[in-house]
Amino acid sequence: MKQALIVVDVQNDYFPGGNLPTDHPVETAQAVAQLITKFRQESKDVVFVQHIATEETYKVIPIMKDGSKGAEIHDLVRPLPTEKVVRKHHNSSFVRTDLDAYLKSKDIDTVVVVGMMIHNCVIATVSDANANGYQCFVVDEAVNTFDQKLYGKVIPAKQIKESFLTGIQFAMAKVVRLNDALNDKY
């Protein structure tokens, strides 16, 4: 098993002061940072994914505008100059990017996917990673979302996150706790 950590969209717009703050973004990013440290110490690949809105999508959801502070990867999880950064314009980190080719060039067969947000770009990335033949893991404390409305009723972020993690573990990925991931208990 040769692993890579894929850090999805931990960008300023998802933090307080950004255009779409998520639930507990600092705590989520701190969990991601612990995993980044572990992977770096073990000389394993860490891939950062940065969402950049197209002109059309920015009109619908005004986040991640190219060149904006909101689109920057957050300081808590800043990539090193030697680490791979994938810029994407779609939900999945695999759509119209070189991520799959990069992982294959490194003989990666297992991915640990973390980041923001579980209901959108994280699940899309996990789904495509699974479809491309990678063994997938998602770390509970290292993903998040935000409160959302359905039929006029607010659904709490915690409930949305739990629902998506439950769905992911059915057939796409194994969901693990942060402490287990930090201790290689996958």
Coordinates of C-alpha atoms in Angstrom, one line a residue:
M1 CA 0.0 0.0 0.0
K2 CA 1.5 3.3 -1.1
Q3 CA -0.4 6.2 0.2
A4 CA -0.9 9.9 -0.6
L5 CA -2.8 12.5 1.4
I6 CA -5.2 14.6 -0.8
V7 CA -6.1 17.9 0.9
V8 CA -9.2 19.2 -0.8
D9 CA -10.1 22.9 -0.8
V10 CA -8.9 24.1 2.6
Q11 CA -9.1 27.7 1.4
N12 CA -9.7 31.0 3.0
D13 CA -13.3 31.5 1.7
Y14 CA -14.4 28.6 4.0
F15 CA -13.1 30.3 7.2
P16 CA -14.5 33.3 9.2
G17 CA -14.3 36.4 7.1
G18 CA -14.5 34.3 3.9
N19 CA -17.5 34.2 1.5
L20 CA -18.8 30.8 2.7
P21 CA -17.6 30.0 6.3
T22 CA -18.0 26.3 7.2
D23 CA -18.6 24.6 10.5
H24 CA -15.5 24.5 12.7
P25 CA -13.0 25.3 9.9
V26 CA -10.1 25.9 12.2
E27 CA -10.5 22.6 14.0
T28 CA -10.9 20.8 10.7
A29 CA -7.8 22.5 9.3
Q30 CA -5.9 21.6 12.5
A31 CA -6.8 18.0 12.0
V32 CA -5.7 18.2 8.4
A33 CA -2.4 19.8 9.5
Q34 CA -1.7 16.9 11.9
L35 CA -2.1 14.5 8.9
I36 CA 0.1 16.6 6.7
T37 CA 2.8 16.6 9.4
K38 CA 2.6 12.8 9.7
F39 CA 2.8 12.3 5.9
R40 CA 5.7 14.6 5.6
Q41 CA 7.6 13.0 8.4
E42 CA 7.1 9.6 6.7
S43 CA 8.1 11.0 3.3
K44 CA 4.7 10.3 1.8
D45 CA 3.1 12.4 -0.9
V46 CA 0.8 15.3 0.1
V47 CA -1.3 16.7 -2.7
F48 CA -3.1 20.0 -2.2
V49 CA -6.2 20.7 -4.3
Q50 CA -7.2 24.3 -4.8
H51 CA -10.6 25.1 -6.2
I52 CA -10.8 28.1 -8.6
A53 CA -14.3 29.3 -9.6
T54 CA -15.0 29.8 -13.3
E55 CA -16.7 33.0 -14.2
E56 CA -20.0 31.2 -14.5
T57 CA -19.9 29.4 -11.2
Y58 CA -18.7 32.6 -9.4
K59 CA -21.9 34.2 -10.4
V60 CA -23.9 31.5 -8.7
I61 CA -21.7 31.0 -5.6
P62 CA -19.2 33.8 -5.2
I63 CA -16.3 31.9 -3.7
M64 CA -12.8 31.0 -4.8
K65 CA -12.3 33.8 -7.4
D66 CA -8.9 33.4 -9.1
G67 CA -6.3 35.6 -7.5
S68 CA -8.5 36.5 -4.5
K69 CA -7.5 36.0 -0.8
G70 CA -10.5 33.7 -0.5
A71 CA -9.1 31.3 -3.1
E72 CA -5.7 31.0 -1.3
I73 CA -4.9 27.8 0.6
H74 CA -5.3 28.5 4.3
D75 CA -2.1 29.2 6.3
L76 CA -2.8 26.3 8.6
V77 CA -2.2 23.8 5.8
R78 CA 0.1 25.8 3.5
P79 CA 1.9 23.5 0.9
L80 CA 5.7 23.4 0.7
P81 CA 7.2 24.6 -2.6
T82 CA 8.1 20.9 -3.5
E83 CA 4.5 19.6 -2.9
K84 CA 2.0 19.1 -5.7
V85 CA -0.9 21.6 -6.0
V86 CA -3.7 20.7 -8.3
R87 CA -5.9 23.6 -9.5
K88 CA -9.5 22.5 -10.3
H89 CA -12.7 24.1 -11.6
H90 CA -15.1 21.2 -10.9
N91 CA -16.2 19.4 -7.7
S92 CA -14.0 16.4 -8.2
S93 CA -10.2 16.8 -7.9
F94 CA -9.9 14.3 -10.8
V95 CA -12.1 16.1 -13.4
R96 CA -9.9 17.9 -16.1
T97 CA -6.8 17.8 -13.9
D98 CA -3.6 15.9 -13.8
L99 CA -4.2 14.3 -10.4
D100 CA -4.8 10.8 -11.6
A101 CA -1.7 10.9 -13.8
Y102 CA 0.4 12.3 -11.0
L103 CA -0.7 9.6 -8.5
K104 CA -0.1 6.9 -11.0
S105 CA 3.4 8.3 -11.8
K106 CA 4.2 7.9 -8.1
D107 CA 2.7 4.4 -7.9
I108 CA 0.1 5.5 -5.4
D109 CA -2.6 3.0 -4.9
T110 CA -4.2 4.4 -1.7
V111 CA -5.5 7.9 -0.9
V112 CA -6.5 9.5 2.3
V113 CA -8.9 12.3 1.4
V114 CA -9.5 15.2 3.7
G115 CA -10.7 18.8 3.5
M116 CA -13.7 20.9 2.7
M117 CA -16.5 20.2 2.1
I118 CA -17.8 16.7 2.7
H119 CA -21.1 17.1 0.8
N120 CA -19.5 18.5 -2.3
C121 CA -15.8 18.4 -3.4
V122 CA -14.7 15.8 -0.9
I123 CA -17.3 13.2 -1.8
A124 CA -16.8 13.9 -5.5
T125 CA -13.1 13.4 -5.2
V126 CA -13.6 10.1 -3.2
S127 CA -16.1 8.8 -5.7
D128 CA -13.7 9.4 -8.6
A129 CA -10.7 8.1 -6.7
N130 CA -12.7 4.9 -6.1
A131 CA -13.8 4.7 -9.7
N132 CA -10.2 5.1 -10.8
G133 CA -9.2 2.1 -8.6
Y134 CA -7.7 3.7 -5.6
Q135 CA -8.3 2.4 -2.1
C136 CA -9.8 5.3 -0.2
F137 CA -9.9 6.5 3.3
V138 CA -11.7 9.6 4.8
V139 CA -10.7 11.0 8.2
D140 CA -13.8 12.1 10.2
E141 CA -12.3 15.0 12.0
A142 CA -10.5 16.3 8.9
V143 CA -13.7 17.1 6.8
N144 CA -16.5 19.5 7.3
T145 CA -19.5 21.3 5.8
F146 CA -22.0 24.0 6.9
D147 CA -25.6 24.2 8.0
Q148 CA -27.9 24.0 5.0
K149 CA -31.6 24.3 4.2
L150 CA -33.8 21.6 2.8
Y151 CA -37.5 22.5 2.2
G152 CA -37.1 25.5 4.4
K153 CA -35.7 23.5 7.4
V154 CA -32.1 24.1 8.5
I155 CA -30.2 20.8 8.6
P156 CA -27.2 21.1 11.0
A157 CA -23.7 20.7 9.6
K158 CA -23.0 17.8 12.0
Q159 CA -26.0 15.9 10.7
I160 CA -25.0 16.5 7.0
K161 CA -21.4 15.4 7.7
E162 CA -22.5 12.2 9.5
S163 CA -24.9 11.4 6.6
F164 CA -22.3 11.8 4.0
L165 CA -19.7 9.8 6.0
T166 CA -22.2 7.1 6.4
G167 CA -22.9 7.0 2.6
I168 CA -19.2 7.1 1.7
Q169 CA -18.4 4.1 3.9
F170 CA -21.1 2.0 2.3
A171 CA -19.1 1.4 -0.9
M172 CA -16.5 4.1 -1.7
A173 CA -14.1 4.5 1.3
K174 CA -13.4 3.5 4.8
V175 CA -14.1 6.3 7.3
V176 CA -11.5 6.5 10.2
R177 CA -11.0 8.7 13.2
L178 CA -8.1 11.1 13.3
N179 CA -6.3 9.2 16.1
D180 CA -6.5 6.0 14.2
A181 CA -5.1 7.6 11.0
L182 CA -2.3 9.1 13.0
N183 CA -1.5 5.7 14.4
D184 CA -1.8 3.9 11.0
K185 CA -4.9 2.0 12.1
Y186 CA -6.8 2.1 8.8

